[in-house]
Tab-separated table of C-alpha atoms in Angstrom:
chain	number	residue	atom	x	y	z
A	1	MET	CA	-52.664	-3.631	-9.090
A	2	GLU	CA	-50.452	-1.314	-10.615
A	3	GLY	CA	-50.597	0.650	-7.678
A	4	GLN	CA	-49.649	-2.879	-5.432
A	5	ASP	CA	-46.784	-3.578	-8.311
A	6	GLU	CA	-45.733	-0.051	-7.573
A	7	VAL	CA	-45.470	-0.559	-3.804
A	8	SER	CA	-44.025	-4.061	-4.085
A	9	ALA	CA	-41.487	-2.610	-6.216
A	10	ARG	CA	-40.541	0.253	-3.836
A	11	GLU	CA	-40.472	-1.831	-0.825
A	12	GLN	CA	-38.167	-4.201	-2.881
A	13	HIS	CA	-35.657	-1.590	-3.623
A	14	PHE	CA	-35.899	-0.502	0.131
A	15	HIS	CA	-34.959	-3.677	1.783
A	16	SER	CA	-32.153	-4.100	-1.049
A	17	GLN	CA	-30.943	-0.658	0.047
A	18	VAL	CA	-30.856	-1.613	3.983
A	19	ARG	CA	-29.253	-4.917	3.302
A	20	GLU	CA	-26.411	-3.668	1.052
A	21	SER	CA	-25.499	-0.703	3.449
A	22	THR	CA	-25.618	-3.233	6.195
A	23	ILE	CA	-23.366	-5.075	4.273
A	24	CYS	CA	-20.888	-2.413	3.278
A	25	PHE	CA	-20.816	-1.259	7.167
A	26	LEU	CA	-20.309	-4.895	8.372
A	27	LEU	CA	-17.319	-5.227	6.336
A	28	PHE	CA	-15.989	-1.554	6.715
A	29	ALA	CA	-16.478	-2.446	10.758
A	30	ILE	CA	-14.202	-5.300	10.308
A	31	LEU	CA	-11.628	-3.071	8.620
A	32	TYR	CA	-12.071	-0.669	11.089
A	33	ILE	CA	-11.109	-3.324	14.015
A	34	VAL	CA	-8.184	-4.699	12.027
A	35	SER	CA	-6.221	-1.393	10.801
A	36	TYR	CA	-6.687	-0.412	15.160
A	37	PHE	CA	-5.241	-3.030	16.338
A	38	ILE	CA	-2.378	-2.385	14.159
A	39	ILE	CA	-2.209	1.108	14.317
A	40	THR	CA	-2.288	0.564	18.593
A	41	ARG	CA	0.748	-1.870	17.792
A	42	TYR	CA	2.908	0.915	16.272
A	43	LYS	CA	1.551	4.125	17.878
A	44	ARG	CA	4.251	5.488	20.623
A	45	LYS	CA	3.047	4.537	24.322
A	46	SER	CA	4.185	7.503	26.202
A	47	ASP	CA	2.075	9.673	23.851
A	48	GLU	CA	-1.143	8.619	25.940
A	49	GLN	CA	-0.991	10.965	28.329
A	50	GLU	CA	-4.554	12.074	30.263
A	51	ASP	CA	-4.341	15.851	29.018
A	52	GLU	CA	-5.550	18.301	26.147
A	53	ASP	CA	-3.201	16.500	23.907
A	54	ALA	CA	-4.715	12.971	24.661
A	55	ILE	CA	-8.107	14.348	23.326
A	56	VAL	CA	-6.123	15.424	20.064
A	57	ASN	CA	-4.024	12.432	20.045
A	58	ARG	CA	-6.980	10.269	20.397
A	59	ILE	CA	-9.305	11.686	17.765
A	60	SER	CA	-6.256	11.945	14.782
A	61	LEU	CA	-6.177	8.576	16.067
A	62	PHE	CA	-9.409	7.417	15.110
A	63	LEU	CA	-8.780	9.755	11.835
A	64	SER	CA	-5.765	7.932	11.095
A	65	THR	CA	-7.629	4.303	11.844
A	66	PHE	CA	-10.529	5.226	9.500
A	67	THR	CA	-7.980	6.092	6.823
A	68	LEU	CA	-6.190	3.462	7.066
A	69	ALA	CA	-9.872	1.177	7.086
A	70	VAL	CA	-10.433	2.694	3.902
A	71	SER	CA	-7.395	1.991	2.429
A	72	ALA	CA	-7.730	-1.831	3.054
A	73	GLY	CA	-10.944	-1.650	1.436
A	74	ALA	CA	-9.411	0.361	-1.410
A	75	VAL	CA	-6.910	-2.389	-1.667
A	76	LEU	CA	-9.660	-5.267	-1.620
A	77	LEU	CA	-11.934	-3.996	-3.830
A	78	LEU	CA	-10.670	-5.090	-7.363
A	79	PRO	CA	-9.642	-9.217	-5.625
A	80	PHE	CA	-13.425	-8.774	-4.215
A	81	SER	CA	-14.900	-7.546	-7.695
A	82	ILE	CA	-13.152	-10.183	-9.707
A	83	ILE	CA	-14.294	-13.095	-7.041
A	84	SER	CA	-17.595	-12.161	-7.008
A	85	ASN	CA	-17.753	-12.175	-10.805
A	86	GLU	CA	-16.631	-15.380	-11.091
A	87	ILE	CA	-19.449	-17.098	-8.278
A	88	LEU	CA	-22.360	-15.144	-9.533
A	89	LEU	CA	-20.930	-17.040	-13.194
A	90	SER	CA	-21.105	-20.250	-11.444
A	91	PHE	CA	-23.933	-20.186	-9.275
A	92	PRO	CA	-26.633	-17.494	-10.968
A	93	GLN	CA	-29.411	-19.089	-9.309
A	94	ASN	CA	-28.069	-19.553	-6.033
A	95	TYR	CA	-30.538	-18.189	-2.632
A	96	TYR	CA	-27.829	-17.578	-0.372
A	97	ILE	CA	-25.783	-15.710	-2.540
A	98	GLN	CA	-28.704	-13.061	-3.803
A	99	TRP	CA	-27.034	-10.886	-1.597
A	100	LEU	CA	-23.767	-10.231	-4.160
A	101	ASN	CA	-25.529	-8.146	-6.968
A	102	GLY	CA	-23.934	-5.641	-9.370
A	103	SER	CA	-25.718	-2.780	-7.420
A	104	LEU	CA	-24.140	-3.959	-4.296
A	105	ILE	CA	-20.365	-4.219	-6.129
A	106	HIS	CA	-21.137	-0.194	-7.996
A	107	GLY	CA	-22.095	0.674	-4.129
A	108	LEU	CA	-18.806	-0.162	-3.011
A	109	TRP	CA	-16.629	1.249	-5.454
A	110	ASN	CA	-18.683	4.404	-5.263
A	111	LEU	CA	-17.635	4.321	-1.329
A	112	ALA	CA	-14.158	3.554	-1.765
A	113	SER	CA	-14.056	6.468	-4.417
A	114	LEU	CA	-16.115	8.809	-1.489
A	115	PHE	CA	-14.180	8.118	1.331
A	116	SER	CA	-10.546	8.571	-0.224
A	117	ASN	CA	-11.105	12.269	-1.588
A	118	LEU	CA	-12.689	12.413	2.390
A	119	CYS	CA	-9.604	11.159	3.645
A	120	LEU	CA	-6.845	12.635	1.387
A	121	PHE	CA	-8.674	16.078	1.272
A	122	VAL	CA	-10.147	16.322	4.695
A	123	LEU	CA	-9.843	13.926	7.497
A	124	MET	CA	-6.005	13.435	7.428
A	125	PRO	CA	-5.268	17.357	6.976
A	126	PHE	CA	-7.262	18.121	9.447
A	127	ALA	CA	-5.704	15.554	12.006
A	128	PHE	CA	-2.218	16.634	10.749
A	129	PHE	CA	-3.127	20.255	11.845
A	130	PHE	CA	-5.425	19.279	14.864
A	131	LEU	CA	-2.469	17.517	15.831
A	132	GLU	CA	0.346	20.254	15.485
A	133	SER	CA	-2.171	23.177	16.411
A	134	GLU	CA	-2.105	25.330	19.758
A	135	GLY	CA	-4.653	28.250	19.283
A	136	PHE	CA	-4.346	31.523	17.948
A	137	ALA	CA	-2.559	33.838	19.918
A	138	GLY	CA	-4.304	36.442	22.459
A	139	LEU	CA	-7.277	33.180	22.305
A	140	LYS	CA	-8.148	31.069	25.400
A	141	LYS	CA	-6.220	27.883	25.094
A	142	GLY	CA	-8.067	24.757	24.655
A	143	ILE	CA	-9.543	22.231	22.488
A	144	ARG	CA	-12.014	24.819	20.165
A	145	ALA	CA	-9.411	26.858	19.975
A	146	ARG	CA	-7.408	24.396	18.256
A	147	ILE	CA	-9.815	22.968	16.113
A	148	LEU	CA	-10.146	26.462	14.860
A	149	GLU	CA	-6.841	27.272	13.909
A	150	THR	CA	-7.049	24.082	11.915
A	151	LEU	CA	-10.476	25.200	9.955
A	152	VAL	CA	-8.592	28.233	9.279
A	153	MET	CA	-5.579	26.396	7.943
A	154	LEU	CA	-7.835	23.721	5.999
A	155	ILE	CA	-9.759	27.002	4.182
A	156	LEU	CA	-5.973	28.613	3.344
A	157	LEU	CA	-4.823	24.971	1.817
A	158	ALA	CA	-7.941	24.378	0.281
A	159	LEU	CA	-7.614	27.657	-1.173
A	160	LEU	CA	-3.814	26.672	-2.328
A	161	ILE	CA	-4.623	23.602	-4.294
A	162	LEU	CA	-7.826	24.756	-5.802
A	163	GLY	CA	-4.906	27.703	-7.084
A	164	ILE	CA	-2.889	25.709	-8.486
A	165	VAL	CA	-5.029	23.516	-10.052
A	166	TRP	CA	-6.596	26.130	-11.986
A	167	VAL	CA	-3.465	27.168	-12.924
A	168	ALA	CA	-2.046	24.288	-14.149
A	169	SER	CA	-5.106	23.222	-16.136
A	170	ALA	CA	-4.768	26.497	-17.562
A	171	LEU	CA	-1.173	26.078	-18.621
A	172	ILE	CA	-1.843	22.244	-20.029
A	173	ASP	CA	-5.529	23.072	-21.517
A	174	ASN	CA	-5.576	26.825	-22.683
A	175	ASP	CA	-9.273	26.993	-23.780
A	176	ALA	CA	-12.097	28.653	-22.450
A	177	ALA	CA	-14.337	25.586	-21.644
A	178	SER	CA	-11.928	23.662	-19.610
A	179	MET	CA	-11.196	26.987	-17.733
A	180	GLU	CA	-14.641	27.766	-17.178
A	181	SER	CA	-15.708	23.998	-16.495
A	182	LEU	CA	-13.390	24.602	-12.988
A	183	TYR	CA	-15.593	27.159	-11.859
A	184	ASP	CA	-17.702	23.964	-11.211
A	185	LEU	CA	-16.369	22.527	-8.151
A	186	TRP	CA	-18.395	19.454	-7.875
A	187	GLU	CA	-18.959	18.507	-11.112
A	188	PHE	CA	-15.523	19.038	-12.538
A	189	TYR	CA	-13.073	20.388	-9.877
A	190	LEU	CA	-12.720	17.676	-7.378
A	191	PRO	CA	-12.903	14.811	-9.995
A	192	TYR	CA	-10.267	16.615	-11.956
A	193	LEU	CA	-8.111	17.433	-8.433
A	194	TYR	CA	-8.431	13.462	-7.874
A	195	SER	CA	-7.589	12.358	-11.299
A	196	CYS	CA	-4.153	14.365	-10.791
A	197	ILE	CA	-3.978	12.797	-7.512
A	198	SER	CA	-4.208	9.425	-8.756
A	199	LEU	CA	-1.434	9.811	-11.344
A	200	MET	CA	0.938	10.942	-8.928
A	201	GLY	CA	-0.233	7.345	-6.966
A	202	CYS	CA	0.465	5.612	-10.138
A	203	LEU	CA	3.956	7.512	-10.899
A	204	LEU	CA	4.604	6.748	-7.374
A	205	LEU	CA	3.361	2.760	-8.035
A	206	LEU	CA	5.302	2.732	-10.650
A	207	LEU	CA	8.184	3.714	-9.113
A	208	CYS	CA	7.788	1.778	-5.991
A	209	THR	CA	6.621	-1.607	-7.662
A	210	PRO	CA	9.847	-2.688	-9.661
A	211	VAL	CA	12.114	-2.217	-6.534
A	212	GLY	CA	9.995	-3.841	-4.114
A	213	LEU	CA	9.795	-7.005	-6.873
A	214	SER	CA	13.713	-7.138	-6.670
A	215	ARG	CA	13.416	-6.315	-2.935
A	216	MET	CA	11.293	-8.919	-2.143
A	217	PHE	CA	13.945	-11.818	-2.402
A	218	THR	CA	15.892	-9.970	0.022
A	219	VAL	CA	12.845	-9.428	2.838
A	220	MET	CA	11.849	-13.090	2.017
A	221	GLY	CA	15.420	-14.424	2.439
A	222	GLN	CA	15.697	-12.287	6.000
A	223	LEU	CA	11.974	-14.082	7.081
A	224	LEU	CA	13.057	-17.656	6.175
A	225	VAL	CA	15.545	-19.988	7.309
A	226	LYS	CA	18.140	-20.198	4.243
A	227	PRO	CA	19.833	-23.725	3.378
A	228	THR	CA	22.891	-24.743	5.138
A	229	ILE	CA	25.275	-25.248	2.198
A	230	LEU	CA	28.786	-26.662	3.081
A	231	GLU	CA	28.033	-24.257	6.499
A	232	ASP	CA	29.468	-25.310	10.516
A	233	LEU	CA	26.451	-22.933	12.151
A	234	ASP	CA	28.146	-24.392	15.718
A	235	GLU	CA	31.572	-23.227	15.116
A	236	GLN	CA	29.828	-19.967	13.932
A	237	ILE	CA	27.372	-19.672	17.249
A	238	TYR	CA	31.117	-20.690	19.480
A	239	ILE	CA	32.315	-17.672	17.328
A	240	ILE	CA	29.659	-15.245	18.177
A	241	THR	CA	29.087	-16.080	21.246
A	242	LEU	CA	33.387	-15.781	22.010
A	243	GLU	CA	32.851	-12.509	20.622
A	244	GLU	CA	29.410	-11.607	22.883
A	245	GLU	CA	31.510	-12.118	26.412
A	246	ALA	CA	34.602	-10.346	24.969
A	247	LEU	CA	32.303	-7.384	24.537
A	248	GLN	CA	30.620	-7.477	27.692
A	249	ARG	CA	33.845	-7.948	29.493
A	250	ARG	CA	34.719	-4.572	27.934
A	251	LEU	CA	31.621	-2.838	28.554
A	252	SER	CA	32.014	-3.956	32.447
A	253	GLY	CA	35.619	-2.474	32.162
A	254	LEU	CA	34.964	0.690	31.356
A	255	SER	CA	33.650	3.314	33.493
A	256	SER	CA	30.503	5.075	32.647
A	257	SER	CA	32.351	8.759	32.369
A	258	VAL	CA	33.798	7.351	28.893
A	259	GLU	CA	29.961	7.646	27.095
A	260	TYR	CA	31.322	7.614	23.822
A	261	ASN	CA	32.774	4.042	23.912
A	262	VAL	CA	29.922	2.842	26.082
A	263	THR	CA	27.474	3.333	23.505
A	264	GLU	CA	29.595	2.109	20.499
A	265	LEU	CA	29.798	-0.855	22.344
A	266	GLU	CA	26.616	-1.673	23.395
A	267	GLN	CA	25.315	-1.047	19.753
A	268	GLU	CA	28.105	-3.500	18.449
A	269	LEU	CA	26.705	-5.821	20.930
A	270	GLU	CA	23.254	-5.682	19.991
A	271	ASN	CA	23.975	-6.733	16.912
A	272	VAL	CA	25.967	-9.347	17.763
A	273	LYS	CA	23.099	-10.370	19.913
A	274	ILE	CA	20.867	-10.598	17.050
A	275	LEU	CA	23.494	-11.962	14.417
A	276	LYS	CA	23.317	-14.971	17.249
A	277	LYS	CA	19.775	-15.379	17.441
A	278	LYS	CA	19.528	-15.665	13.837
A	279	LEU	CA	22.246	-18.444	13.790
A	280	GLU	CA	20.428	-20.428	16.798
A	281	ARG	CA	16.876	-20.266	14.542
A	282	ARG	CA	18.691	-21.797	11.901
A	283	LYS	CA	20.196	-24.556	13.533
A	284	LYS	CA	16.850	-25.434	15.368
A	285	ALA	CA	15.039	-24.875	12.205
A	286	SER	CA	13.640	-28.889	10.758
A	287	ALA	CA	15.682	-30.070	7.267
A	288	TRP	CA	12.170	-29.381	5.507
A	289	GLU	CA	12.041	-25.962	6.784
A	290	ARG	CA	15.413	-25.190	5.717
A	291	ASN	CA	15.640	-27.262	2.443
A	292	LEU	CA	12.433	-27.216	0.933
A	293	VAL	CA	10.486	-23.835	2.669
A	294	TYR	CA	12.959	-21.398	1.067
A	295	PRO	CA	13.683	-22.493	-2.315
A	296	ALA	CA	10.157	-23.222	-2.939
A	297	VAL	CA	8.778	-19.617	-1.648
A	298	MET	CA	11.850	-18.359	-4.180
A	299	VAL	CA	10.908	-19.859	-7.057
A	300	LEU	CA	7.296	-18.695	-6.649
A	301	LEU	CA	8.477	-15.273	-6.242
A	302	LEU	CA	10.287	-15.564	-9.675
A	303	ILE	CA	7.207	-17.128	-11.054
A	304	GLU	CA	5.092	-14.833	-10.184
A	305	THR	CA	7.164	-12.075	-11.039
A	306	SER	CA	7.791	-13.414	-14.361
A	307	ILE	CA	3.586	-13.649	-15.144
A	308	SER	CA	3.386	-9.835	-14.198
A	309	VAL	CA	6.266	-9.107	-16.720
A	310	LEU	CA	4.476	-11.269	-18.996
A	311	LEU	CA	1.183	-10.079	-18.898
A	312	VAL	CA	2.701	-6.667	-19.005
A	313	ALA	CA	4.283	-7.534	-22.156
A	314	CYS	CA	0.810	-9.026	-23.618
A	315	ASN	CA	-0.871	-5.876	-22.888
A	316	ILE	CA	1.474	-3.540	-24.596
A	317	LEU	CA	0.908	-5.639	-28.143
A	318	CYS	CA	-2.686	-5.450	-27.106
A	319	LEU	CA	-2.915	-2.077	-26.663
A	320	LEU	CA	-0.900	-1.605	-30.436
A	321	VAL	CA	-3.792	-3.851	-32.019
A	322	ASP	CA	-7.147	-3.183	-30.134
A	323	GLU	CA	-8.494	0.345	-28.765
A	324	THR	CA	-10.464	-1.737	-26.217
A	325	ALA	CA	-7.991	-2.890	-24.192
A	326	MET	CA	-7.034	1.173	-22.773
A	327	PRO	CA	-8.200	1.478	-19.541
A	328	LYS	CA	-11.108	3.669	-20.458
A	329	GLY	CA	-11.992	1.827	-23.679
A	330	THR	CA	-15.317	-0.068	-24.119
A	331	ARG	CA	-17.382	-1.560	-21.020
A	332	GLY	CA	-17.301	-5.140	-20.528
A	333	PRO	CA	-20.461	-7.438	-20.324
A	334	GLY	CA	-21.396	-6.229	-16.685
A	335	ILE	CA	-21.135	-8.174	-13.525
A	336	GLY	CA	-21.899	-11.845	-13.049
A	337	ASN	CA	-22.509	-12.459	-17.067
A	338	ALA	CA	-19.216	-13.299	-18.219
A	339	SER	CA	-15.333	-14.521	-16.866
A	340	LEU	CA	-13.107	-11.996	-17.487
A	341	SER	CA	-10.240	-14.755	-17.789
A	342	ALA	CA	-9.552	-17.699	-20.382
A	343	PHE	CA	-9.008	-19.397	-17.904
A	344	GLY	CA	-12.166	-19.477	-15.703
A	345	PHE	CA	-12.111	-19.371	-12.011
A	346	VAL	CA	-8.196	-20.566	-12.136
A	347	GLY	CA	-7.160	-16.958	-13.522
A	348	ALA	CA	-9.281	-14.978	-11.561
A	349	ALA	CA	-7.802	-16.142	-8.572
A	350	LEU	CA	-4.380	-15.936	-10.200
A	351	GLU	CA	-5.279	-12.479	-10.892
A	352	ILE	CA	-6.694	-11.804	-6.981
A	353	ILE	CA	-3.034	-13.329	-6.252
A	354	LEU	CA	-1.005	-10.910	-8.505
A	355	ILE	CA	-2.777	-8.432	-7.455
A	356	PHE	CA	-2.029	-8.795	-3.614
A	357	TYR	CA	1.540	-9.631	-4.499
A	358	LEU	CA	1.859	-5.963	-6.369
A	359	MET	CA	0.818	-4.024	-3.416
A	360	VAL	CA	3.024	-6.012	-0.825
A	361	SER	CA	6.044	-5.101	-3.371
A	362	SER	CA	4.701	-1.741	-3.738
A	363	VAL	CA	5.083	-1.599	-0.004
A	364	VAL	CA	7.836	-2.850	0.421
A	365	GLY	CA	9.565	-0.529	-2.341
A	366	PHE	CA	8.306	2.747	-0.502
A	367	TYR	CA	9.713	1.899	2.804
A	368	SER	CA	13.244	0.554	0.394
A	369	LEU	CA	13.535	4.294	-1.598
A	370	ARG	CA	16.096	6.241	0.349
A	371	PHE	CA	14.007	9.296	0.806
A	372	PHE	CA	10.924	7.365	2.615
A	373	GLY	CA	13.115	5.268	4.699
A	374	ASN	CA	12.445	7.217	7.926
A	375	PHE	CA	8.929	6.330	7.532
A	376	ILE	CA	8.769	3.281	8.592
A	377	PRO	CA	6.977	2.642	11.418
A	378	LYS	CA	8.630	1.022	14.743
A	379	LYS	CA	6.541	-1.172	17.141
A	380	ASP	CA	5.328	0.903	20.280
A	381	ASP	CA	7.855	3.661	18.843
A	382	THR	CA	5.735	5.589	16.154
A	383	THR	CA	4.659	9.003	16.510
A	384	MET	CA	1.587	10.157	15.703
A	385	THR	CA	2.585	12.497	13.044
A	386	LYS	CA	5.047	9.600	11.296
A	387	ILE	CA	1.364	7.410	11.689
A	388	ILE	CA	-0.383	10.270	9.731
A	389	GLY	CA	2.399	10.223	7.083
A	390	ASN	CA	2.181	6.552	6.752
A	391	CYS	CA	-1.718	6.001	6.529
A	392	VAL	CA	-1.823	9.114	3.509
A	393	SER	CA	0.975	7.233	1.669
A	394	ILE	CA	-0.508	4.119	2.015
A	395	LEU	CA	-3.965	5.179	1.016
A	396	VAL	CA	-2.275	7.097	-2.122
A	397	LEU	CA	-0.587	3.336	-2.752
A	398	SER	CA	-3.858	1.671	-2.271
A	399	SER	CA	-6.082	4.094	-3.801
A	400	ALA	CA	-4.137	3.801	-7.297
A	401	LEU	CA	-3.695	0.006	-7.315
A	402	PRO	CA	-7.204	-0.764	-9.033
A	403	VAL	CA	-5.676	1.897	-11.878
A	404	MET	CA	-2.558	0.629	-11.751
A	405	SER	CA	-3.484	-3.142	-12.217
A	406	ARG	CA	-5.618	-2.409	-15.114
A	407	THR	CA	-3.969	0.120	-17.086
A	408	LEU	CA	-1.360	-2.826	-16.765
A	409	GLY	CA	-3.634	-5.393	-17.722
A	410	ILE	CA	-3.357	-7.827	-14.786
A	411	THR	CA	-7.189	-8.236	-15.153
A	412	ARG	CA	-9.615	-6.894	-17.634
A	413	PHE	CA	-12.179	-6.053	-14.662
A	414	ASP	CA	-14.013	-2.706	-15.963
A	415	LEU	CA	-13.017	0.213	-13.290
A	416	LEU	CA	-16.042	1.481	-11.714
A	417	GLY	CA	-17.407	4.289	-10.239
A	418	ASP	CA	-15.004	7.340	-10.261
A	419	PHE	CA	-11.702	5.181	-10.824
A	420	GLY	CA	-12.917	4.863	-14.511
A	421	ARG	CA	-13.044	8.495	-15.132
A	422	PHE	CA	-10.196	9.897	-14.944
A	423	ASN	CA	-9.043	11.717	-17.599
A	424	TRP	CA	-5.588	10.357	-18.646
A	425	LEU	CA	-6.864	6.942	-19.030
A	426	GLY	CA	-7.903	7.812	-22.002
A	427	ASN	CA	-4.907	9.034	-23.455
A	428	PHE	CA	-2.838	6.365	-25.403
A	429	TYR	CA	0.240	7.442	-25.002
A	430	ILE	CA	0.153	8.153	-21.688
A	431	VAL	CA	-0.912	4.736	-21.113
A	432	LEU	CA	1.369	3.104	-23.287
A	433	SER	CA	4.366	4.900	-22.033
A	434	TYR	CA	3.748	3.779	-18.302
A	435	ASN	CA	3.396	0.157	-20.049
A	436	LEU	CA	6.808	0.386	-21.096
A	437	LEU	CA	8.227	1.886	-18.439
A	438	PHE	CA	6.704	-0.926	-15.788
A	439	ALA	CA	8.087	-3.668	-18.098
A	440	ILE	CA	11.616	-2.100	-18.547
A	441	VAL	CA	12.452	-0.757	-15.170
A	442	THR	CA	10.929	-4.270	-13.500
A	443	THR	CA	13.394	-6.337	-15.837
A	444	LEU	CA	16.347	-4.150	-15.055
A	445	CYS	CA	16.160	-4.327	-11.217
A	446	LEU	CA	15.604	-8.095	-11.406
A	447	VAL	CA	18.475	-8.002	-13.368
A	448	ARG	CA	20.661	-5.756	-11.680
A	449	LYS	CA	19.212	-7.880	-7.915
A	450	PHE	CA	20.333	-11.382	-9.510
A	451	THR	CA	23.566	-10.032	-11.041
A	452	SER	CA	24.600	-8.277	-7.756
A	453	ALA	CA	26.749	-10.833	-6.431
A	454	VAL	CA	28.458	-11.417	-9.712
A	455	ARG	CA	29.259	-7.383	-10.425
A	456	GLU	CA	30.688	-7.501	-6.651
A	457	GLU	CA	33.181	-10.962	-7.300
A	458	LEU	CA	34.206	-8.721	-10.333
A	459	PHE	CA	34.767	-5.321	-8.759
A	460	LYS	CA	36.824	-7.095	-5.594
A	461	ALA	CA	38.673	-8.942	-8.486
A	462	LEU	CA	39.454	-6.071	-10.059
A	463	GLY	CA	40.367	-3.630	-7.287
A	464	ASN	CA	42.509	-6.531	-6.087
A	465	PRO	CA	44.886	-7.638	-8.657
A	466	GLU	CA	46.759	-10.171	-6.744
A	467	VAL	CA	43.260	-12.276	-7.454
A	468	TYR	CA	44.847	-13.504	-10.622
A	469	GLY	CA	48.283	-13.913	-9.485
A	470	ALA	CA	46.796	-16.460	-6.741
A	471	SER	CA	44.570	-18.018	-9.130
């Protein structure tokens, strides 16, 4: 009897493993297909040759697609876990959701951590070096020569990074135990290195997210139709049409030898056409789209941003009075045992919305920074090198998103797998400083955003004394 029970338990465990593996594979396949269509939408079409470079480009494309799919999985990891917890809590005995269990959630977190490390330290460096390689001098040119050069470059890069991390660890924590533990490559070295990368990703999010939160109002203002208050769109379209016709006449009158003037006029004509399209779109928009959608979206953005700042402020107070508020604090009751929000399913939905909002804001803020402005992909005109750079950047941001969300107190869901083992998450001063910096920088960015128009008018008035005489 005991033998039959043991065999039955093994069969159930086997079927459970197969079911979880199938679900993970299907989820990743969906993300991979979506990522492939996104990358091919921006990839430069001129890169599609039929030679050796075409094979290299195709391999780099597949690796970049895999990395982007892993990034999407890291973004969806925390929202999927939160909604799964609420579903299991609401329907604990439902037969149709038995596949949704704690084992599956833990497996997804472990896979996300594993694939993030794989993409960041192996696949993306390989794709970049493979794309730039030509083969060592004296060897026969071909794919094998390029692979050999790429592997040598990867080994040298690994030695360089491991040496830097070893020296940094020795300087920061100079004791024999920590230095000896660094010789353990798998158990300590790689997790320590990924902990450093995670901290860098969180610092990058700390820089990008406040900028993105203030920039979101401008971006949405460009995408939506603004209300027409005291504006005559017909007159503006008429004026811009006259200006377009004048530029076209000037272009037709110039000779092709005047290349500089022709290029300058063509750029100016293109800008005029873009402005004309925007005005025509505003004219064709319905009244509810102009007068309802735009104000509603702006108010929604303001509410989401305000709630985010308030949650961070509450988390700062909790950190000061309760040590369990630390990201690496006491473990919760487990998945499906208790709701993580005082408002139940509504609170969980709000957390998910805020997490997605922070991710979108961080991406907007990342591309708004001057240093990363050249990384912005262009439709059908983005090189594979730039695509690799974008995939790495998105991977770093998305991998740090669950850690940032838990550190800021946006959610109380415990970090699972290797995400909760980062050393710096247990440092009270680092976590408190991170929360304070986020709240202060976000508030300053919002104040600067909403007072920019007033400041511009003041600067104009101070720079033009005639304004005071006229007034």
